[in-house]
mmCIF file of C-alpha atoms in Angstrom:
data_model
loop_
_atom_site.group_PDB
_atom_site.id
_atom_site.type_symbol
_atom_site.label_atom_id
_atom_site.label_comp_id
_atom_site.label_asym_id
_atom_site.label_seq_id
_atom_site.Cartn_x
_atom_site.Cartn_y
_atom_site.Cartn_z
ATOM 1 C CA UNK A 26 -9.421 27.228 13.676
ATOM 2 C CA UNK A 27 -9.913 23.678 13.374
ATOM 3 C CA UNK A 28 -8.600 22.251 10.239
ATOM 4 C CA UNK A 29 -10.896 19.808 8.192
ATOM 5 C CA UNK A 30 -9.670 16.212 7.392
ATOM 6 C CA UNK A 31 -9.395 17.142 3.785
ATOM 7 C CA UNK A 32 -6.984 19.831 4.645
ATOM 8 C CA UNK A 33 -4.882 17.633 7.009
ATOM 9 C CA UNK A 34 -5.059 14.379 4.980
ATOM 10 C CA UNK A 35 -6.251 15.358 1.367
ATOM 11 C CA UNK A 36 -5.373 11.743 -0.029
ATOM 12 C CA UNK A 37 -7.328 10.251 2.794
ATOM 13 C CA UNK A 38 -4.723 7.759 3.925
ATOM 14 C CA UNK A 39 -6.799 7.354 6.959
ATOM 15 C CA UNK A 40 -10.001 5.799 5.945
ATOM 16 C CA UNK A 41 -12.076 4.369 3.196
ATOM 17 C CA UNK A 42 -12.335 5.261 -0.405
ATOM 18 C CA UNK A 43 -14.768 2.902 -1.778
ATOM 19 C CA UNK A 44 -17.706 5.419 -1.384
ATOM 20 C CA UNK A 45 -16.463 7.106 -4.429
ATOM 21 C CA UNK A 46 -17.212 4.052 -6.598
ATOM 22 C CA UNK A 47 -20.982 3.832 -6.201
ATOM 23 C CA UNK A 48 -21.700 2.113 -9.214
ATOM 24 C CA UNK A 49 -19.263 -0.786 -8.593
ATOM 25 C CA UNK A 50 -20.694 -0.861 -4.947
ATOM 26 C CA UNK A 51 -24.439 -1.136 -6.239
ATOM 27 C CA UNK A 52 -23.339 -4.030 -8.388
ATOM 28 C CA UNK A 53 -21.575 -5.848 -5.448
ATOM 29 C CA UNK A 54 -24.527 -5.043 -3.341
ATOM 30 C CA UNK A 55 -26.757 -6.817 -5.873
ATOM 31 C CA UNK A 56 -24.462 -9.975 -5.852
ATOM 32 C CA UNK A 57 -22.317 -9.419 -8.923
ATOM 33 C CA UNK A 58 -18.521 -10.147 -8.851
ATOM 34 C CA UNK A 59 -16.758 -6.764 -9.869
ATOM 35 C CA UNK A 60 -13.100 -6.791 -10.981
ATOM 36 C CA UNK A 61 -10.905 -5.769 -7.963
ATOM 37 C CA UNK A 62 -10.726 -1.805 -7.863
ATOM 38 C CA UNK A 63 -7.251 -2.088 -6.659
ATOM 39 C CA UNK A 64 -4.237 -4.705 -7.270
ATOM 40 C CA UNK A 65 -0.842 -4.918 -5.373
ATOM 41 C CA UNK A 66 1.817 -6.392 -7.640
ATOM 42 C CA UNK A 67 5.322 -7.510 -6.406
ATOM 43 C CA UNK A 68 7.476 -7.164 -9.609
ATOM 44 C CA UNK A 69 10.469 -8.602 -7.485
ATOM 45 C CA UNK A 70 10.783 -11.435 -4.837
ATOM 46 C CA UNK A 71 14.461 -9.798 -4.050
ATOM 47 C CA UNK A 72 15.376 -7.012 -1.899
ATOM 48 C CA UNK A 73 18.505 -5.205 -1.290
ATOM 49 C CA UNK A 74 17.536 -4.385 2.544
ATOM 50 C CA UNK A 75 16.689 -6.556 5.389
ATOM 51 C CA UNK A 76 14.362 -4.440 7.285
ATOM 52 C CA UNK A 77 13.644 -5.397 10.893
ATOM 53 C CA UNK A 78 9.817 -4.832 10.390
ATOM 54 C CA UNK A 79 9.693 -6.561 6.915
ATOM 55 C CA UNK A 80 6.387 -8.543 6.761
ATOM 56 C CA UNK A 81 7.928 -10.942 4.315
ATOM 57 C CA UNK A 82 11.250 -12.051 5.897
ATOM 58 C CA UNK A 83 9.743 -15.417 6.288
ATOM 59 C CA UNK A 84 9.695 -15.777 2.393
ATOM 60 C CA UNK A 85 13.653 -15.606 2.500
ATOM 61 C CA UNK A 86 14.005 -12.937 -0.333
ATOM 62 C CA UNK A 87 15.194 -15.853 -2.732
ATOM 63 C CA UNK A 88 12.542 -15.002 -5.502
ATOM 64 C CA UNK A 89 13.135 -13.839 -8.947
ATOM 65 C CA UNK A 90 11.117 -11.425 -10.957
ATOM 66 C CA UNK A 91 7.601 -11.532 -12.454
ATOM 67 C CA UNK A 92 7.712 -12.348 -16.207
ATOM 68 C CA UNK A 93 7.314 -9.002 -18.147
ATOM 69 C CA UNK A 94 5.075 -10.548 -20.890
ATOM 70 C CA UNK A 95 2.879 -12.422 -18.491
ATOM 71 C CA UNK A 96 2.355 -9.148 -16.384
ATOM 72 C CA UNK A 97 1.698 -7.226 -19.467
ATOM 73 C CA UNK A 98 -1.075 -9.540 -20.381
ATOM 74 C CA UNK A 99 -2.518 -9.444 -16.983
ATOM 75 C CA UNK A 100 -2.608 -5.671 -16.917
ATOM 76 C CA UNK A 101 -4.522 -5.600 -20.175
ATOM 77 C CA UNK A 102 -7.118 -8.014 -18.726
ATOM 78 C CA UNK A 103 -7.440 -6.020 -15.479
ATOM 79 C CA UNK A 104 -7.946 -2.938 -17.384
ATOM 80 C CA UNK A 105 -10.649 -4.379 -19.591
ATOM 81 C CA UNK A 106 -12.252 -5.987 -16.607
ATOM 82 C CA UNK A 107 -12.493 -2.753 -14.775
ATOM 83 C CA UNK A 108 -9.470 -2.424 -12.293
ATOM 84 C CA UNK A 109 -8.771 1.125 -11.579
ATOM 85 C CA UNK A 110 -5.364 1.091 -9.866
ATOM 86 C CA UNK A 111 -1.944 -0.765 -9.554
ATOM 87 C CA UNK A 112 0.491 -0.468 -6.772
ATOM 88 C CA UNK A 113 3.878 -1.847 -7.407
ATOM 89 C CA UNK A 114 5.437 -3.229 -3.986
ATOM 90 C CA UNK A 115 5.376 -6.360 -2.425
ATOM 91 C CA UNK A 116 7.829 -9.008 -1.180
ATOM 92 C CA UNK A 117 10.968 -7.087 -2.749
ATOM 93 C CA UNK A 118 12.255 -3.855 -4.007
ATOM 94 C CA UNK A 119 10.138 -2.969 -7.166
ATOM 95 C CA UNK A 120 12.943 -1.252 -8.740
ATOM 96 C CA UNK A 121 15.100 -4.275 -8.760
ATOM 97 C CA UNK A 122 12.781 -5.578 -11.743
ATOM 98 C CA UNK A 123 14.833 -4.394 -14.695
ATOM 99 C CA UNK A 124 11.589 -3.642 -16.914
ATOM 100 C CA UNK A 125 9.719 -1.501 -14.092
ATOM 101 C CA UNK A 126 9.832 1.674 -15.956
ATOM 102 C CA UNK A 127 8.502 0.227 -19.195
ATOM 103 C CA UNK A 128 5.796 -1.522 -17.079
ATOM 104 C CA UNK A 129 4.786 1.421 -15.430
ATOM 105 C CA UNK A 130 4.402 3.298 -18.934
ATOM 106 C CA UNK A 131 2.673 -0.009 -20.121
ATOM 107 C CA UNK A 132 0.158 0.025 -17.513
ATOM 108 C CA UNK A 133 -0.637 3.677 -17.725
ATOM 109 C CA UNK A 134 -1.162 3.434 -21.523
ATOM 110 C CA UNK A 135 -4.090 1.128 -20.342
ATOM 111 C CA UNK A 136 -5.649 3.777 -18.281
ATOM 112 C CA UNK A 137 -4.408 2.204 -15.164
ATOM 113 C CA UNK A 138 -3.547 4.586 -12.105
ATOM 114 C CA UNK A 139 -0.199 3.545 -11.181
ATOM 115 C CA UNK A 140 1.753 4.045 -7.673
ATOM 116 C CA UNK A 141 4.916 2.569 -5.997
ATOM 117 C CA UNK A 142 6.233 2.038 -2.626
ATOM 118 C CA UNK A 143 10.032 1.742 -2.685
ATOM 119 C CA UNK A 144 12.936 1.948 -0.118
ATOM 120 C CA UNK A 145 14.398 4.405 -2.431
ATOM 121 C CA UNK A 146 17.766 3.000 -3.131
ATOM 122 C CA UNK A 147 17.435 1.729 -6.673
ATOM 123 C CA UNK A 148 15.778 4.686 -8.465
ATOM 124 C CA UNK A 149 16.631 4.719 -12.205
ATOM 125 C CA UNK A 150 18.706 7.824 -13.504
ATOM 126 C CA UNK A 151 15.984 8.264 -16.153
ATOM 127 C CA UNK A 152 12.862 9.565 -14.112
ATOM 128 C CA UNK A 153 10.654 9.830 -16.965
ATOM 129 C CA UNK A 154 8.520 7.137 -15.383
ATOM 130 C CA UNK A 155 7.569 9.644 -13.008
ATOM 131 C CA UNK A 156 5.018 11.312 -15.417
ATOM 132 C CA UNK A 157 3.112 8.136 -15.752
ATOM 133 C CA UNK A 158 2.735 7.778 -11.718
ATOM 134 C CA UNK A 159 -0.243 8.932 -9.607
ATOM 135 C CA UNK A 160 2.162 8.759 -6.567
ATOM 136 C CA UNK A 161 5.191 7.190 -5.110
ATOM 137 C CA UNK A 162 6.204 6.604 -1.367
ATOM 138 C CA UNK A 163 9.652 6.335 -0.059
ATOM 139 C CA UNK A 164 9.829 3.884 2.985
ATOM 140 C CA UNK A 165 12.296 5.754 5.269
ATOM 141 C CA UNK A 166 12.302 4.546 9.029
ATOM 142 C CA UNK A 167 15.172 6.657 10.463
ATOM 143 C CA UNK A 168 16.531 10.177 10.643
ATOM 144 C CA UNK A 169 20.220 9.120 11.598
ATOM 145 C CA UNK A 170 22.474 7.036 9.321
ATOM 146 C CA UNK A 171 23.287 4.615 12.133
ATOM 147 C CA UNK A 172 19.537 3.978 13.054
ATOM 148 C CA UNK A 173 18.893 3.754 9.261
ATOM 149 C CA UNK A 174 21.429 1.119 9.060
ATOM 150 C CA UNK A 175 20.058 -0.932 12.054
ATOM 151 C CA UNK A 176 16.361 -0.511 10.978
ATOM 152 C CA UNK A 177 16.935 -1.223 7.351
ATOM 153 C CA UNK A 178 19.616 -3.764 7.506
ATOM 154 C CA UNK A 179 22.117 -2.143 5.383
ATOM 155 C CA UNK A 180 24.980 0.226 5.211
ATOM 156 C CA UNK A 181 24.294 3.502 7.056
ATOM 157 C CA UNK A 182 25.858 5.250 3.863
ATOM 158 C CA UNK A 183 22.448 4.434 2.107
ATOM 159 C CA UNK A 184 20.579 6.828 4.248
ATOM 160 C CA UNK A 185 21.992 9.802 2.328
ATOM 161 C CA UNK A 186 21.620 8.145 -1.101
ATOM 162 C CA UNK A 187 17.951 7.782 -0.382
ATOM 163 C CA UNK A 188 17.406 11.434 0.775
ATOM 164 C CA UNK A 189 19.507 12.427 -2.411
ATOM 165 C CA UNK A 190 17.365 10.268 -4.599
ATOM 166 C CA UNK A 191 14.132 11.783 -3.164
ATOM 167 C CA UNK A 192 15.347 15.279 -3.550
ATOM 168 C CA UNK A 193 16.345 14.440 -7.256
ATOM 169 C CA UNK A 194 12.916 13.054 -7.898
ATOM 170 C CA UNK A 195 11.195 16.155 -6.382
ATOM 171 C CA UNK A 196 13.405 18.565 -8.531
ATOM 172 C CA UNK A 197 12.509 16.640 -11.538
ATOM 173 C CA UNK A 198 8.760 16.854 -10.803
ATOM 174 C CA UNK A 199 9.091 20.545 -10.639
ATOM 175 C CA UNK A 200 10.980 21.117 -13.715
ATOM 176 C CA UNK A 201 8.523 18.640 -15.786
ATOM 177 C CA UNK A 202 5.170 19.886 -13.833
ATOM 178 C CA UNK A 203 4.541 16.479 -13.006
ATOM 179 C CA UNK A 204 1.238 15.653 -10.929
ATOM 180 C CA UNK A 205 2.864 12.527 -9.063
ATOM 181 C CA UNK A 206 2.360 12.998 -5.301
ATOM 182 C CA UNK A 207 5.737 12.155 -3.773
ATOM 183 C CA UNK A 208 5.645 10.957 -0.205
ATOM 184 C CA UNK A 209 7.633 9.501 2.749
ATOM 185 C CA UNK A 210 6.306 6.927 5.108
ATOM 186 C CA UNK A 211 7.709 5.505 8.487
ATOM 187 C CA UNK A 212 6.603 2.437 10.269
ATOM 188 C CA UNK A 213 6.579 3.386 13.926
ATOM 189 C CA UNK A 214 8.853 1.314 16.133
ATOM 190 C CA UNK A 215 10.602 1.435 19.346
ATOM 191 C CA UNK A 216 14.024 1.761 17.398
ATOM 192 C CA UNK A 217 12.864 4.760 15.841
ATOM 193 C CA UNK A 218 10.416 6.676 17.959
ATOM 194 C CA UNK A 219 12.639 9.420 18.969
ATOM 195 C CA UNK A 220 13.621 10.335 15.311
ATOM 196 C CA UNK A 221 10.226 10.765 13.779
ATOM 197 C CA UNK A 222 10.344 14.518 14.146
ATOM 198 C CA UNK A 223 13.605 14.616 12.407
ATOM 199 C CA UNK A 224 12.390 12.524 9.534
ATOM 200 C CA UNK A 225 9.267 14.916 9.178
ATOM 201 C CA UNK A 226 11.356 17.808 8.919
ATOM 202 C CA UNK A 227 13.933 16.132 6.421
ATOM 203 C CA UNK A 228 11.083 15.280 4.354
ATOM 204 C CA UNK A 229 9.693 18.602 4.295
ATOM 205 C CA UNK A 230 13.133 20.124 3.537
ATOM 206 C CA UNK A 231 13.575 17.624 0.658
ATOM 207 C CA UNK A 232 10.409 18.889 -0.962
ATOM 208 C CA UNK A 233 8.116 15.724 -0.281
ATOM 209 C CA UNK A 234 4.245 16.471 -0.542
ATOM 210 C CA UNK A 235 3.745 14.443 2.660
ATOM 211 C CA UNK A 236 5.106 12.468 5.750
ATOM 212 C CA UNK A 237 2.854 9.627 6.958
ATOM 213 C CA UNK A 238 3.425 7.464 10.068
ATOM 214 C CA UNK A 239 1.854 4.142 10.581
ATOM 215 C CA UNK A 240 1.915 1.666 13.097
ATOM 216 C CA UNK A 241 3.767 -1.649 12.992
ATOM 217 C CA UNK A 242 1.889 -4.915 12.933
ATOM 218 C CA UNK A 243 3.128 -8.071 12.789
ATOM 219 C CA UNK A 244 2.408 -10.472 10.092
ATOM 220 C CA UNK A 245 1.053 -13.924 11.434
ATOM 221 C CA UNK A 246 4.128 -15.745 10.263
ATOM 222 C CA UNK A 247 6.460 -13.642 11.908
ATOM 223 C CA UNK A 248 6.972 -12.357 15.482
ATOM 224 C CA UNK A 249 8.211 -8.711 16.431
ATOM 225 C CA UNK A 250 7.247 -6.386 19.440
ATOM 226 C CA UNK A 251 4.835 -3.432 18.835
ATOM 227 C CA UNK A 252 5.878 -0.344 20.707
ATOM 228 C CA UNK A 253 3.870 1.319 23.512
ATOM 229 C CA UNK A 254 2.206 3.954 21.273
ATOM 230 C CA UNK A 255 0.628 6.022 24.297
ATOM 231 C CA UNK A 256 4.140 7.055 24.982
ATOM 232 C CA UNK A 257 4.767 8.780 21.430
ATOM 233 C CA UNK A 258 3.767 11.973 20.658
ATOM 234 C CA UNK A 259 4.260 13.614 17.223
ATOM 235 C CA UNK A 260 3.884 17.253 16.201
ATOM 236 C CA UNK A 261 2.026 18.151 13.099
ATOM 237 C CA UNK A 262 2.965 21.899 13.404
ATOM 238 C CA UNK A 263 5.357 21.544 10.338
ATOM 239 C CA UNK A 264 2.191 20.890 8.195
ATOM 240 C CA UNK A 265 1.364 23.616 5.745
ATOM 241 C CA UNK A 266 -0.157 24.171 2.413
ATOM 242 C CA UNK A 267 2.491 22.475 0.638
ATOM 243 C CA UNK A 268 3.574 19.581 3.007
ATOM 244 C CA UNK A 269 1.413 17.250 5.280
ATOM 245 C CA UNK A 270 2.070 15.389 8.289
ATOM 246 C CA UNK A 271 -0.302 12.559 8.506
ATOM 247 C CA UNK A 272 -0.457 10.215 11.360
ATOM 248 C CA UNK A 273 -2.095 7.097 10.727
ATOM 249 C CA UNK A 274 -4.418 7.644 13.878
ATOM 250 C CA UNK A 275 -7.250 5.508 13.109
ATOM 251 C CA UNK A 276 -4.945 2.566 12.659
ATOM 252 C CA UNK A 277 -3.178 3.128 16.047
ATOM 253 C CA UNK A 278 -6.702 3.645 17.777
ATOM 254 C CA UNK A 279 -7.841 0.268 16.498
ATOM 255 C CA UNK A 280 -4.822 -1.520 17.877
ATOM 256 C CA UNK A 281 -6.021 -4.135 20.261
ATOM 257 C CA UNK A 282 -9.822 -3.583 19.603
ATOM 258 C CA UNK A 283 -12.149 -6.271 18.592
ATOM 259 C CA UNK A 284 -13.180 -6.335 14.666
ATOM 260 C CA UNK A 285 -16.672 -4.741 14.146
ATOM 261 C CA UNK A 286 -17.201 -7.295 11.247
ATOM 262 C CA UNK A 287 -17.194 -11.114 10.890
ATOM 263 C CA UNK A 288 -16.322 -11.431 7.083
ATOM 264 C CA UNK A 289 -13.621 -9.807 5.057
ATOM 265 C CA UNK A 290 -15.813 -8.259 2.124
ATOM 266 C CA UNK A 291 -12.945 -6.033 1.188
ATOM 267 C CA UNK A 292 -11.340 -8.908 -0.767
ATOM 268 C CA UNK A 293 -13.891 -8.634 -3.308
ATOM 269 C CA UNK A 294 -12.243 -5.157 -4.352
ATOM 270 C CA UNK A 295 -8.516 -6.163 -3.901
ATOM 271 C CA UNK A 296 -6.125 -9.024 -4.475
ATOM 272 C CA UNK A 297 -2.227 -9.321 -4.437
ATOM 273 C CA UNK A 298 -0.078 -10.620 -7.216
ATOM 274 C CA UNK A 299 3.397 -12.239 -6.232
ATOM 275 C CA UNK A 300 6.691 -12.235 -8.110
ATOM 276 C CA UNK A 301 5.888 -15.727 -9.509
ATOM 277 C CA UNK A 302 2.558 -14.230 -10.967
ATOM 278 C CA UNK A 303 0.510 -16.094 -8.276
ATOM 279 C CA UNK A 304 -2.710 -14.311 -7.072
ATOM 280 C CA UNK A 305 -3.400 -14.196 -3.473
ATOM 281 C CA UNK A 306 -6.574 -12.805 -1.633
ATOM 282 C CA UNK A 307 -4.055 -10.512 0.299
ATOM 283 C CA UNK A 308 -0.447 -10.556 1.391
ATOM 284 C CA UNK A 309 -1.463 -12.030 4.706
ATOM 285 C CA UNK A 310 -1.802 -15.539 2.992
ATOM 286 C CA UNK A 311 1.178 -15.286 0.646
ATOM 287 C CA UNK A 312 2.887 -18.510 0.529
ATOM 288 C CA UNK A 313 0.217 -20.276 2.455
ATOM 289 C CA UNK A 314 -0.700 -23.615 0.817
ATOM 290 C CA UNK A 315 -4.013 -23.981 -0.856
ATOM 291 C CA UNK A 316 -4.741 -20.065 -0.586
ATOM 292 C CA UNK A 317 -3.490 -18.852 -4.059
ATOM 293 C CA UNK A 318 -6.273 -18.060 -6.677
ATOM 294 C CA UNK A 319 -4.103 -19.557 -9.382
ATOM 295 C CA UNK A 320 -1.472 -17.864 -11.802
ATOM 296 C CA UNK A 321 -1.887 -15.008 -14.021
ATOM 297 C CA UNK A 322 -0.391 -17.327 -16.923
ATOM 298 C CA UNK A 323 -3.678 -18.970 -16.926
ATOM 299 C CA UNK A 324 -5.658 -15.887 -17.375
ATOM 300 C CA UNK A 325 -6.969 -13.291 -14.449
ATOM 301 C CA UNK A 326 -10.624 -13.636 -15.477
ATOM 302 C CA UNK A 327 -10.820 -17.353 -15.009
ATOM 303 C CA UNK A 328 -9.129 -17.455 -11.719
ATOM 304 C CA UNK A 329 -11.021 -14.367 -10.325
ATOM 305 C CA UNK A 330 -14.367 -15.694 -11.135
ATOM 306 C CA UNK A 331 -13.455 -19.112 -9.521
ATOM 307 C CA UNK A 332 -11.964 -18.000 -6.157
ATOM 308 C CA UNK A 333 -14.743 -19.084 -3.879
ATOM 309 C CA UNK A 334 -13.195 -22.006 -2.513
ATOM 310 C CA UNK A 335 -10.296 -20.093 -1.125
ATOM 311 C CA UNK A 336 -12.578 -17.128 0.115
ATOM 312 C CA UNK A 337 -14.544 -19.764 2.072
ATOM 313 C CA UNK A 338 -11.234 -20.886 3.863
ATOM 314 C CA UNK A 339 -10.429 -17.363 5.186
ATOM 315 C CA UNK A 340 -10.839 -16.847 8.932
ATOM 316 C CA UNK A 341 -10.404 -13.436 10.436
ATOM 317 C CA UNK A 342 -8.765 -15.140 13.455
ATOM 318 C CA UNK A 343 -5.731 -15.863 11.125
ATOM 319 C CA UNK A 344 -5.371 -12.376 9.870
ATOM 320 C CA UNK A 345 -3.182 -9.733 10.890
ATOM 321 C CA UNK A 346 -4.385 -6.886 12.913
ATOM 322 C CA UNK A 347 -5.538 -3.556 11.163
ATOM 323 C CA UNK A 348 -4.669 -4.596 7.857
ATOM 324 C CA UNK A 349 -5.142 -2.346 4.692
ATOM 325 C CA UNK A 350 -8.845 -3.646 4.412
ATOM 326 C CA UNK A 351 -9.794 -2.898 7.831
ATOM 327 C CA UNK A 352 -11.716 0.424 7.344
ATOM 328 C CA UNK A 353 -12.888 -0.751 4.126
ATOM 329 C CA UNK A 354 -14.635 -4.024 5.927
ATOM 330 C CA UNK A 355 -15.983 -1.563 8.509
ATOM 331 C CA UNK A 356 -17.883 0.324 5.709
ATOM 332 C CA UNK A 357 -18.948 -2.708 3.727
ATOM 333 C CA UNK A 358 -20.187 -4.602 6.840
ATOM 334 C CA UNK A 359 -22.242 -1.537 7.957
ATOM 335 C CA UNK A 360 -23.696 -1.187 4.394
ATOM 336 C CA UNK A 361 -24.512 -4.714 4.011
ATOM 337 C CA UNK A 362 -25.081 -6.199 7.461
ATOM 338 C CA UNK A 363 -25.414 -3.536 10.070
ATOM 339 C CA UNK A 364 -28.071 -1.171 8.504
ATOM 340 C CA UNK A 365 -29.493 1.353 10.818
ATOM 341 C CA UNK A 366 -32.998 1.799 11.398
ATOM 342 C CA UNK A 367 -35.099 4.598 9.653
ATOM 343 C CA UNK A 368 -32.678 4.212 6.710
ATOM 344 C CA UNK A 369 -35.070 5.837 4.356
ATOM 345 C CA UNK A 370 -35.504 8.985 6.238
ATOM 346 C CA UNK A 371 -32.560 10.762 4.285
#
């Protein structure tokens, strides 16, 4: 029996979700300027790890923390404007921000869906914030402590601590009937390709809802070697009704392929806010002179409506391969620029 994509990947980690926002798409298609559906925010410019695959190592991890008051004002503005979701992630470890649990609760009170990507080492003891989250994803990129220490650039002892934190969170979720999806994700590297199955088993045993494997792609401002994915096989046999193994196969297959679009339309639905409150089209341009839309201190609405000059400077040749907007861009390009013949014969 062939399992449907919905059964294998109920959260659609592979693919595009914009079709579930038809009114927003209609406005965009008619030339209007909707607020971003989804915003990624970096609460912290600091990190307690030095992962060998980090896209932001060129920033130096010297940043501080985003202003709580400025971010709260921005979250109110985003909610009023129509933004649906926020992910706390970015250049540093989000939980290093001392006010993150309160910011999560604040954002939820403004009807925003909230998610976090974390290395899992600095999880607060009080897990009440979990009730306000749609999902949280632990970045765990090794099964053995020694490989973990090497890849994450930290003490191997932290490996056990991260798994313990994940287990504690799963138990809290069960006790409090939380709806938060708890996942584990690995960036596939030469250094961890032989431990992928081990990580998947450990994630299942810890009680995670899913385990995701995605390919490594280098940020344009740094250099690293991508593994030969043709030599890597991952079993999905441990997937069941309660636990999913999700391979980002679409992204892996698109490595090395020519883009099917010539403009990044996805940037009309997404933006990135760094730890200083600067707003960027996406993380690809973080720190690049002249590519900031402005700072949230000056109001998000104003900078979002006047971002045209920055958009005109963006060249896909400067972008990273298979970025998070890749599938969205394919969908939007077909919708707007590459419409099929006989469209009205539905």
